[in-house]
Amino acid sequence: MGKSTNIWFGIILIVIAVFVIIISLGFPSFIVGDKKLPGPNFFPVILSIILIIAGGYEILTARRGDILAKISTKSSKEYLKDWGNQNVLIIVFSLLIYISFISWLGFALATFIFSLTLMIRLKTGWIRGTIFSTVAVIVIMLIFTKIFMVQLPEGSLGIIFWR
Amino acid sequence: MTLPNIFQLHILIPWIISMLVGILVGGTPGLTATMAVALIVPITYYMDPLAGLAMILGVSFTSIFAGDIPATFLRIPGTPASAAAVLDGFEMSKKGKGSLALTIDLICSAIGGLVGVLLLIIIAPPLAKFALKFTNFQYFWLGMFGLSMSAVLSTGNNVRGLISAVLGLLVSTVGIDITTGFPRFTFGNIELMGGIGFIPVMVGLFGISEVFKNVKTRAHLTEKTINDKIDISIFETLLVVWKRKWILLKSSFIGTFVGALPGAGADIAAWVAYGIEKKTSKKPEEFGKGSIDGVIAPTGANNAALGGTWIPALVFGVPGDSITAIVLGAMLMYGLKPGPLIFQQSPDLVKGIFAIALISQFFLIPIGLLGIKAYGRILSLPRNIIMVFVLIFSVVGSYAIRNSIFDIYVMLFFGVVGYIFENLNIPLAPMVLGIILGPMIEDNLRVGLIKTGGNYLPFLTNPISAVLVLLIIFTFFSNNIINLFRMIFRKNK
């Protein structure tokens, strides 16, 4: 499993590098007078070449057993059954939903729902979760909007909770 | 204006208040020292210039220190200058020594700041003259020297450190190309035109990935977030720092020097000092595992760099970083003209600035201790509450920099990247270094080549460049060079 992680990592690096080179080749040249000087693609292409070499090195060293990390051999089903792994995935997806809805719900409401949901999931309990989520929203609103004048998204509904 | 005048209430009160504000701003992820200064400046408009400058100086010194508080307790750098402090400070915190790490940090910040200001007073004109000798060629090598620190920061495997640094450099190329104005890797997205924000990347890489690690164990979640096992005595901490006085002094000198170079700032200074200290340490294997030396080097350097940034600002009117750029604007607003003539035209004001900068370092200690205590209290809550707070603050902090929802997605993306990289044992610090130094390296390389019509030779023919190149070679091969010298020395014996 370790070897294949190295190989996959090397392949991903090479794919990223090739992608960057392809895009960079579409950048305009930088010509002053009759001299072609380093243009916008100069630096990304150099970096991509280094990445290709490093990716190749990772693939080659996989044979020597210089592995990146001992990755668990669990199947994806077993991985998802683990409570901790579920937490990581739940946080990622709830953050995605939170970010998507924050402009519509407004900062106060979206943050309260996000905070309470995660606190309950992380075994804080309903009452403590509600209290701490409310405190978090109020403190952040005070610090950011009232003291530092940062305009947080009000949304269509958030306005009900804060003005 | 003489020294006692700065203790008048109309100066002293706003000065202390601004230092308290600095603790709040610097300690809040996403709110930078630059933002703190920018927020303070409009308030100072109708004030006495010295009171205004006292507020600006006070807020900048405390916010740079306060950035280290969440960096040490939660692994979220409060300001970019605190990113290097994460490495050993957080490891000490994991061992129940977070408050000790921060008290050491506080003393080093104050002493580093003191050294920076003293150097500003003593050698400002010659150092500023030397700093102005740096052209694109020297800045390119300085950036490369900073980047060579990634080899030092990647424990064990230099290739993976290189990969991480190159990926960071690639991230730094996103956005409008400064030389030609051409948008690169923006894919038509307006948000990407201004580049990928450093704060969301940093919060994601260090903070969010740490949250992911913390929520994996059920039992771990109900424990206190920080569990400091020892009572901190300021005098005992002073003794700890005294034993390492040369490290602190060296880092403070490095910080002041890097800070004095226009364009380089406290963030680069901290990384360079950390890298050099690790490279020259007798116990480099302890770095990144909770080494006190690893706390002293970056924290002494970042506050010393603040003094350094004032050198070109005061002497030539050239800002050393974004903070002094705002300060110069504020000084013009007060009717002052920074530059060589300020020493003749407003000698009392200059003396006042020096006095305030020096005394701020002494004020920093009690105010900083207050900050450590306050944050420590909040963070004694269980992890399942604090981790959610961290997520919310990370979201708001990433958003607040540019009022951009897109930056929150960037933070999440880099949080996942950081989590995967750490699981694969790929160091994150070189990537941060690549993002910080990318624009400096690329712009100076290309502008230098444009100046020379594509000729690379001038990059090597200047004595300053040659010294920097030698330093880079030494960074990579110092172990081999030292071993070689040892062999020769033994043979001769």
XYZ file of C-alpha atoms in Angstrom:
656
model
C 0.000 0.000 0.000
C 2.878 2.353 0.836
C 4.527 1.800 -2.515
C 1.352 2.466 -4.437
C 0.821 5.676 -2.424
C 4.258 6.853 -3.583
C 3.487 5.933 -7.151
C 0.116 7.686 -7.067
C 1.683 10.744 -5.440
C 4.357 10.842 -8.148
C 1.739 10.469 -10.886
C -0.410 13.259 -9.403
C 2.616 15.587 -9.271
C 3.424 14.862 -12.917
C -0.225 15.387 -13.947
C -0.312 18.754 -12.116
C 2.992 19.762 -13.741
C 1.850 18.794 -17.250
C -1.441 20.647 -16.706
C 0.460 23.773 -15.608
C 2.795 23.543 -18.616
C -0.123 23.169 -21.056
C -1.889 26.212 -19.598
C 1.367 28.206 -19.400
C 2.150 27.603 -23.059
C -0.988 29.587 -23.857
C 0.399 32.687 -22.092
C 1.671 35.484 -24.368
C 5.387 35.898 -25.047
C 7.178 38.894 -23.634
C 9.128 40.539 -26.414
C 10.950 43.850 -25.991
C 12.401 45.154 -29.254
C 13.594 42.030 -30.998
C 14.503 40.224 -27.776
C 12.339 37.539 -26.212
C 12.463 37.991 -22.436
C 11.071 35.787 -19.653
C 7.295 36.101 -19.880
C 4.428 35.051 -17.609
C 5.031 31.367 -18.382
C 8.736 31.416 -17.481
C 8.443 30.703 -13.758
C 5.502 28.230 -13.820
C 7.219 26.151 -16.514
C 10.487 25.964 -14.535
C 8.551 24.928 -11.425
C 6.612 22.304 -13.393
C 9.843 20.790 -14.717
C 11.107 20.486 -11.124
C 7.786 18.850 -10.156
C 8.053 16.339 -13.010
C 11.562 15.377 -11.882
C 10.408 15.114 -8.244
C 7.334 13.075 -9.286
C 9.558 10.715 -11.268
C 11.850 10.414 -8.248
C 8.889 9.494 -6.012
C 7.820 6.769 -8.461
C 11.350 5.373 -8.717
C 11.995 5.413 -4.981
C 8.748 3.519 -4.355
C 10.686 0.414 -5.362
C 13.282 1.074 -2.683
C 10.563 1.128 -0.055
C 11.096 4.802 0.836
C 7.386 5.115 1.395
C 5.443 8.283 2.159
C 3.440 6.805 5.013
C 1.927 3.574 6.135
C -1.560 4.061 4.808
C -4.245 1.969 6.425
C -5.293 -1.018 4.371
C -8.938 -0.570 5.398
C -11.528 -0.702 2.638
C -13.527 2.457 1.976
C -16.538 0.894 3.797
C -14.452 0.223 6.895
C -12.949 3.711 6.644
C -16.410 5.297 6.600
C -17.574 3.224 9.578
C -14.902 4.815 11.790
C -16.410 7.557 14.008
C -13.367 9.836 13.702
C -13.193 9.561 9.912
C -16.908 10.294 9.748
C -16.255 13.467 11.754
C -13.663 14.667 9.259
C -16.041 14.073 6.356
C -18.963 15.670 8.211
C -16.885 18.788 8.912
C -15.816 19.073 5.269
C -19.367 18.688 3.963
C -20.969 20.876 6.623
C -18.385 23.574 5.875
C -19.270 23.333 2.189
C -22.982 23.680 2.988
C -22.282 26.488 5.496
C -20.224 28.455 2.961
C -22.869 27.946 0.262
C -25.707 29.162 2.471
C -23.974 31.926 4.411
C -24.798 34.612 1.820
C -28.471 33.622 1.856
C -29.032 32.859 5.537
C -26.721 35.577 6.780
C -23.742 35.085 9.043
C -25.614 34.906 12.353
C -28.139 32.210 11.487
C -25.837 30.142 9.253
C -23.092 30.174 11.897
C -25.474 29.260 14.692
C -26.841 26.244 12.754
C -23.351 25.158 11.683
C -21.949 25.479 15.193
C -24.854 23.722 16.917
C -24.869 20.840 14.412
C -21.161 20.204 14.873
C -21.254 20.567 18.648
C -24.039 17.991 18.874
C -22.135 15.654 16.578
C -19.013 16.088 18.737
C -20.988 15.132 21.879
C -21.215 18.569 23.493
C -24.909 18.152 24.268
C -27.950 20.208 23.215
C -27.951 22.744 26.037
C -24.216 23.438 26.129
C -24.168 23.410 22.326
C -26.947 26.005 22.130
C -25.343 28.237 24.767
C -21.840 28.122 23.279
C -23.110 28.543 19.705
C -25.068 31.636 20.734
C -22.065 33.041 22.605
C -19.776 32.368 19.611
C -22.107 34.186 17.218
C -22.535 37.199 19.520
C -18.813 37.500 20.327
C -17.788 37.268 16.672
C -20.442 39.748 15.594
C -19.286 42.173 18.288
C -15.577 41.834 17.507
C -15.802 41.862 13.748
C -18.763 44.086 12.920
C -18.842 46.530 15.809
C -15.148 46.910 16.699
C -13.308 46.126 13.469
C -16.062 47.236 11.086
C -15.850 44.072 8.986
C -19.093 43.633 7.092
C -20.194 40.035 7.551
C -22.839 38.597 5.202
C -26.285 39.726 6.386
C -28.267 37.577 3.958
C -32.027 37.634 3.556
C -32.665 36.206 7.013
C -29.561 37.208 8.965
C -30.851 40.758 9.190
C -33.504 39.509 11.636
C -30.780 38.565 14.089
C -28.431 41.507 13.791
C -28.390 45.073 12.683
C 9.907 67.097 23.078
C 11.850 65.378 25.783
C 11.487 61.879 27.178
C 9.169 62.631 30.162
C 6.600 64.204 27.831
C 5.616 60.839 26.409
C 4.181 59.921 29.792
C 1.513 62.588 29.564
C -1.969 61.118 29.868
C -3.084 62.175 26.362
C -0.270 59.993 24.978
C -0.114 57.247 27.591
C -3.802 56.267 27.641
C -4.306 55.791 23.871
C -0.901 54.078 23.749
C -1.927 51.436 26.351
C -5.394 51.016 24.799
C -3.843 50.434 21.376
C -1.549 47.781 22.855
C -4.580 45.977 24.302
C -6.307 46.238 20.906
C -3.144 44.741 19.384
C -3.518 41.662 21.610
C -7.127 41.224 20.488
C -6.399 41.765 16.773
C -3.181 39.731 16.604
C -4.713 36.912 18.619
C -7.688 36.647 16.255
C -6.852 34.495 13.238
C -7.393 36.443 10.042
C -6.843 39.868 11.575
C -3.272 40.873 10.803
C -0.930 43.427 12.371
C -1.308 45.456 9.164
C -5.066 45.464 9.621
C -4.635 46.557 13.250
C -2.472 49.507 12.192
C -4.868 50.386 9.369
C -7.753 50.400 11.869
C -5.873 52.612 14.313
C -4.678 55.256 11.819
C -8.062 56.959 11.162
C -8.590 57.256 14.944
C -5.262 59.079 15.269
C -6.100 61.707 12.643
C -7.067 64.442 15.105
C -4.518 63.466 17.734
C -1.148 64.871 18.604
C 1.315 63.238 16.117
C 3.306 61.615 18.902
C 0.155 60.170 20.502
C -0.883 58.851 17.082
C 2.537 57.320 16.477
C 2.501 55.835 20.010
C -0.778 54.092 19.155
C 0.597 52.815 15.835
C 3.837 51.554 17.392
C 2.028 49.991 20.343
C -0.532 48.148 18.258
C 2.070 46.813 15.814
C 4.397 45.401 18.491
C 1.619 43.723 20.491
C -0.249 42.324 17.490
C 2.892 40.644 16.141
C 3.398 38.975 19.532
C -0.308 38.154 19.964
C -0.299 36.307 16.635
C 1.855 33.717 18.386
C -0.863 32.978 21.005
C -3.277 31.033 18.745
C -0.218 29.728 16.856
C 1.076 28.135 20.054
C -2.210 27.028 21.607
C -4.185 26.033 18.507
C -1.669 25.848 15.644
C -3.394 28.749 13.897
C -0.965 31.623 13.264
C -2.753 34.847 14.213
C -0.614 36.851 11.760
C 1.688 35.757 8.883
C 4.699 36.648 11.056
C 3.626 33.935 13.510
C 3.674 31.059 11.033
C 7.203 29.984 12.016
C 6.267 30.118 15.704
C 3.767 27.308 15.112
C 6.449 24.685 14.656
C 7.880 24.355 18.159
C 5.413 26.453 20.152
C 2.526 24.140 19.323
C 4.614 21.051 20.033
C 5.410 22.480 23.488
C 1.710 23.191 23.983
C 0.900 19.548 23.192
C 3.253 18.568 26.024
C 1.420 20.819 28.491
C 3.947 23.650 28.189
C 1.959 26.098 26.053
C 2.011 28.923 28.597
C 5.737 28.413 29.157
C 6.321 28.572 25.388
C 4.300 31.783 25.198
C 6.029 33.392 28.180
C 9.398 32.613 26.572
C 7.957 33.965 23.322
C 6.818 37.141 25.111
C 10.209 37.812 26.669
C 11.956 37.116 23.371
C 9.506 39.367 21.520
C 10.222 42.188 23.976
C 13.999 41.697 23.874
C 13.960 41.175 20.094
C 11.926 44.360 19.740
C 14.373 46.165 22.033
C 17.352 45.054 19.938
C 15.533 46.080 16.747
C 14.785 49.540 18.118
C 18.302 49.999 19.546
C 19.778 49.094 16.170
C 17.319 51.530 14.607
C 18.654 54.260 16.896
C 22.355 53.398 16.614
C 22.939 52.280 13.057
C 19.850 53.361 11.125
C 21.579 55.511 8.469
C 24.447 53.110 7.543
C 22.157 50.056 7.629
C 19.562 51.815 5.494
C 22.288 52.800 3.013
C 23.429 49.176 2.848
C 19.831 47.965 2.434
C 19.383 50.315 -0.503
C 22.325 48.643 -2.278
C 20.085 45.641 -2.778
C 18.820 45.521 -6.363
C 16.703 42.883 -8.082
C 19.679 40.532 -8.295
C 20.324 40.576 -4.547
C 16.616 40.365 -3.709
C 16.351 37.293 -5.930
C 19.179 35.603 -4.036
C 17.753 36.727 -0.708
C 14.469 35.051 -1.683
C 16.368 31.921 -2.739
C 18.247 31.970 0.563
C 14.919 32.116 2.385
C 13.641 29.262 0.238
C 16.740 27.196 0.967
C 15.424 27.105 4.531
C 12.818 24.619 3.263
C 15.643 22.083 3.129
C 16.232 22.763 6.813
C 12.528 22.671 7.636
C 11.833 19.357 5.911
C 12.901 16.869 8.520
C 14.214 13.700 6.977
C 13.388 14.000 3.313
C 14.652 16.978 1.326
C 12.859 15.939 -1.883
C 9.474 16.116 -0.186
C 10.437 19.465 1.291
C 11.325 20.603 -2.223
C 7.990 19.317 -3.588
C 6.112 21.195 -0.875
C 8.091 24.405 -1.558
C 7.583 24.142 -5.347
C 3.839 23.637 -4.865
C 3.833 26.758 -2.666
C 5.713 28.694 -5.352
C 3.170 27.520 -7.954
C 0.310 28.734 -5.742
C 2.030 32.132 -5.584
C 1.926 32.442 -9.398
C -1.891 32.521 -9.466
C -3.302 35.968 -10.295
C -2.251 38.969 -12.356
C 1.392 38.794 -13.433
C 2.913 42.012 -12.060
C 5.438 42.412 -14.887
C 3.066 42.011 -17.849
C -0.388 42.396 -16.314
C -1.468 39.043 -17.752
C -3.851 36.947 -15.593
C -2.358 33.522 -14.845
C -4.313 30.391 -13.794
C -7.408 32.459 -13.021
C -9.727 30.501 -15.362
C -11.910 33.575 -15.768
C -12.528 33.813 -12.026
C -12.346 37.433 -10.862
C -11.567 36.365 -7.280
C -8.367 34.703 -8.464
C -7.131 37.848 -10.251
C -5.715 39.189 -6.983
C -3.984 35.893 -6.283
C -4.623 33.289 -3.623
C -4.798 34.962 -0.218
C -2.009 34.022 2.165
C -4.165 34.107 5.311
C -6.792 31.566 4.121
C -4.006 29.257 2.932
C -2.178 29.483 6.241
C -5.340 29.053 8.335
C -6.313 26.055 6.201
C -2.927 24.350 6.159
C -2.239 24.673 9.861
C -5.586 25.317 11.576
C -8.211 23.302 9.731
C -5.936 20.289 9.299
C -5.357 20.379 13.079
C -9.126 20.389 13.681
C -9.435 17.288 11.473
C -6.773 15.549 13.555
C -8.456 16.526 16.824
C -11.931 15.263 15.971
C -10.735 11.764 15.178
C -10.646 10.419 18.741
C -13.800 10.416 20.846
C -12.072 10.391 24.258
C -9.720 13.191 23.200
C -12.649 15.517 22.453
C -13.927 15.856 26.000
C -10.484 16.772 27.370
C -9.411 20.368 28.003
C -7.984 21.983 24.860
C -4.856 23.120 26.662
C -3.632 21.365 29.705
C -0.666 23.286 31.017
C 0.989 21.314 33.770
C 3.297 23.942 35.204
C 2.904 27.326 36.854
C 4.882 29.910 34.967
C 7.215 32.197 36.850
C 8.428 35.131 34.803
C 11.808 35.056 36.587
C 12.340 31.350 35.906
C 11.403 31.991 32.283
C 13.920 34.837 32.177
C 16.532 32.360 33.358
C 15.559 29.936 30.573
C 15.963 32.752 28.042
C 19.229 33.976 29.646
C 20.764 30.526 29.076
C 20.005 31.017 25.383
C 20.893 34.704 25.161
C 23.174 34.276 22.142
C 20.425 32.552 20.161
C 18.087 35.423 20.961
C 20.670 38.056 20.132
C 21.592 36.351 16.845
C 17.927 35.995 15.845
C 17.236 39.620 16.781
C 20.116 40.812 14.580
C 18.878 38.615 11.706
C 15.344 39.936 12.231
C 16.446 43.580 12.205
C 18.577 43.068 9.098
C 15.857 41.257 7.136
C 13.274 43.773 8.331
C 15.438 46.642 7.100
C 15.292 45.294 3.550
C 12.321 46.929 1.824
C 9.879 44.254 0.717
C 11.029 41.642 3.208
C 9.148 41.688 6.506
C 8.639 40.102 9.909
C 7.280 36.871 8.353
C 10.383 36.246 6.225
C 12.633 37.309 9.119
C 11.047 34.708 11.414
C 11.534 31.870 8.926
C 15.125 32.840 8.132
C 16.018 33.062 11.846
C 14.371 29.702 12.549
C 16.144 28.037 9.625
C 19.553 29.446 10.547
C 19.127 28.470 14.190
C 18.151 24.928 13.284
C 21.028 24.631 10.863
C 23.610 25.879 13.349
C 22.141 24.166 16.418
C 23.947 21.367 18.223
C 20.592 19.603 18.544
C 18.803 20.165 15.225
C 16.864 16.926 15.706
C 14.914 18.585 18.557
C 13.547 21.332 16.293
C 9.913 20.817 15.355
C 9.426 18.632 18.432
C 9.010 21.346 21.051
C 12.496 22.854 21.203
C 12.838 26.053 23.279
C 15.511 27.268 20.835
C 12.916 26.801 18.082
C 10.568 29.134 19.969
C 13.209 31.769 20.701
C 14.598 32.177 17.171
C 11.436 33.131 15.220
C 9.769 35.093 18.013
C 12.836 37.216 18.720
C 13.309 37.821 15.001
C 9.754 38.833 14.105
C 9.535 41.631 16.662
C 13.108 42.749 15.919
C 12.103 42.965 12.259
C 9.552 45.624 13.176
C 12.379 47.880 14.362
C 14.212 46.995 11.162
C 11.308 48.011 8.922
C 11.397 51.494 10.480
C 15.013 51.983 9.362
C 14.392 52.586 5.621
C 11.023 54.173 6.468
C 12.487 56.880 8.686
C 15.818 57.360 6.932
C 14.666 57.304 3.299
C 10.879 57.334 3.407
C 10.901 53.842 1.843
C 8.477 51.417 3.539
C 10.058 48.180 4.737
C 6.703 46.373 4.799
C 2.958 46.947 4.640
C 2.826 48.301 8.217
C 5.431 51.010 7.608
C 3.733 51.808 4.299
C 0.629 52.773 6.309
C 2.800 54.550 8.891
C 4.422 56.680 6.179
C 0.953 57.643 4.965
C -0.035 58.538 8.527
C 3.120 60.637 8.995
C 2.333 62.595 5.835
C -1.195 63.019 7.229
C 0.330 64.593 10.378
C 2.333 66.961 8.178
C 5.644 65.141 8.707
C 8.032 64.248 5.886
C 9.852 60.964 6.504
C 13.320 60.907 4.943
C 16.853 62.029 5.743
C 15.670 65.539 6.654
C 13.310 64.345 9.390
C 16.314 63.983 11.732
C 17.078 67.704 11.293
C 13.539 69.072 10.889
C 11.800 67.150 13.700
C 14.543 65.857 16.036
C 12.243 65.887 19.075
C 9.629 63.829 17.300
C 12.227 61.296 16.158
C 13.517 61.040 19.748
C 9.908 60.593 20.893
C 9.357 57.783 18.385
C 12.536 56.030 19.548
C 11.534 56.423 23.216
C 8.013 55.123 22.601
C 9.337 52.156 20.613
C 11.746 51.286 23.423
C 9.237 51.672 26.245
C 6.598 49.710 24.289
C 8.821 46.645 24.728
C 8.540 46.974 28.506
C 4.762 47.532 28.342
C 4.531 44.478 26.109
C 5.413 42.104 28.958
C 2.490 42.799 31.363
C 0.031 43.300 28.504
C 1.242 40.124 26.802
C 0.951 38.143 30.043
C -2.617 39.375 30.343
C -3.289 38.147 26.802
C -1.773 34.720 27.492
C -3.879 34.366 30.663
C -7.088 35.460 28.916
C -6.617 33.126 25.952
C -5.538 30.337 28.307
C -8.814 30.716 30.244
C -10.913 30.509 27.092
C -8.944 27.551 25.812
C -9.385 25.535 28.992
C -12.805 24.598 27.572
C -13.129 21.057 26.170
C -11.887 20.368 22.659
C -15.329 19.569 21.236
C -16.326 23.202 21.877
C -13.022 24.849 21.019
C -12.636 22.959 17.728
C -15.992 24.320 16.554
C -14.932 27.818 17.670
C -11.689 27.384 15.733
C -13.655 26.439 12.623
C -15.917 29.486 12.947
C -13.028 31.891 13.617
C -11.118 30.380 10.704
C -14.108 30.969 8.428
C -14.603 34.561 9.597
C -10.863 35.292 9.587
C -10.472 34.024 6.030
C -13.530 36.000 4.938
C -12.588 39.235 6.705
C -9.327 39.832 4.813
C -11.070 40.632 1.500
C -14.754 40.210 2.347
C -14.704 37.198 0.069
C -16.675 33.956 0.351
C -14.234 32.506 -2.180
C -11.428 32.803 0.383
C -13.358 30.480 2.720
C -13.379 27.830 -0.026
C -9.622 28.407 -0.410
C -9.198 27.865 3.348
C -11.192 24.615 3.217
C -9.258 23.375 0.165
C -5.908 23.986 1.847
C -7.220 22.465 5.068
C -7.854 19.213 3.201
C -4.474 19.496 1.431
C -2.748 20.064 4.789
C -4.496 17.057 6.327
C -3.532 14.778 3.424
C 0.061 16.077 3.369
C 0.493 15.489 7.081
C -0.849 11.971 6.745
C 1.701 11.423 3.996
C 4.554 12.943 6.059
C 5.020 15.839 3.643
C 6.146 18.970 5.521
C 3.817 21.972 5.346
C 6.300 24.691 6.344
C 8.161 24.717 2.975
C 4.844 25.262 1.175
C 4.131 28.335 3.323
C 7.675 29.541 2.649
C 7.116 29.057 -1.102
C 3.911 31.103 -1.014
C 5.567 33.933 0.958
C 8.736 34.078 -1.122
C 7.270 33.245 -4.553
C 6.515 36.829 -5.645
C 9.883 38.084 -4.352
C 11.834 35.403 -6.224
C 9.881 35.517 -9.486
C 9.521 39.286 -9.822
C 13.156 39.996 -9.036
C 14.405 37.234 -11.328
C 12.317 38.454 -14.239
C 12.842 42.181 -13.705
C 16.574 41.487 -13.309
C 16.599 39.562 -16.591
C 14.657 42.339 -18.321
C 17.244 44.864 -17.111
C 20.125 42.772 -18.412
C 18.379 41.769 -21.653
C 18.248 38.129 -20.591
C 21.831 37.941 -19.300
C 22.178 35.827 -16.137
C 25.762 36.858 -15.344
C 24.955 40.053 -13.359
C 23.073 37.852 -10.897
C 26.433 36.469 -9.803
C 28.958 39.260 -10.214
C 27.989 41.475 -7.265
C 29.754 40.841 -3.906
C 26.442 40.837 -1.982
C 25.015 38.282 -4.424
C 28.147 36.168 -4.066
C 27.792 36.136 -0.282
C 24.124 35.152 -0.551
C 24.959 32.363 -3.034
C 27.625 31.072 -0.657
C 25.089 31.133 2.185
C 22.651 29.088 0.072
C 25.363 26.549 -0.753
C 26.295 26.431 2.917
C 22.653 25.833 3.898
C 22.435 22.789 1.665
C 25.895 21.350 2.216
C 26.910 22.645 5.652
C 27.009 19.172 7.184
C 29.322 17.906 4.441
C 31.488 21.051 4.625
C 31.803 20.814 8.419
C 32.682 17.102 8.177
C 35.302 17.900 5.527
C 36.902 20.561 7.736
C 36.866 18.176 10.699
C 38.635 15.509 8.599
C 41.291 17.985 7.431
C 41.766 19.295 10.957
C 42.188 15.800 12.417
C 44.668 14.809 9.693
C 46.765 17.915 10.389
C 46.772 17.093 14.102
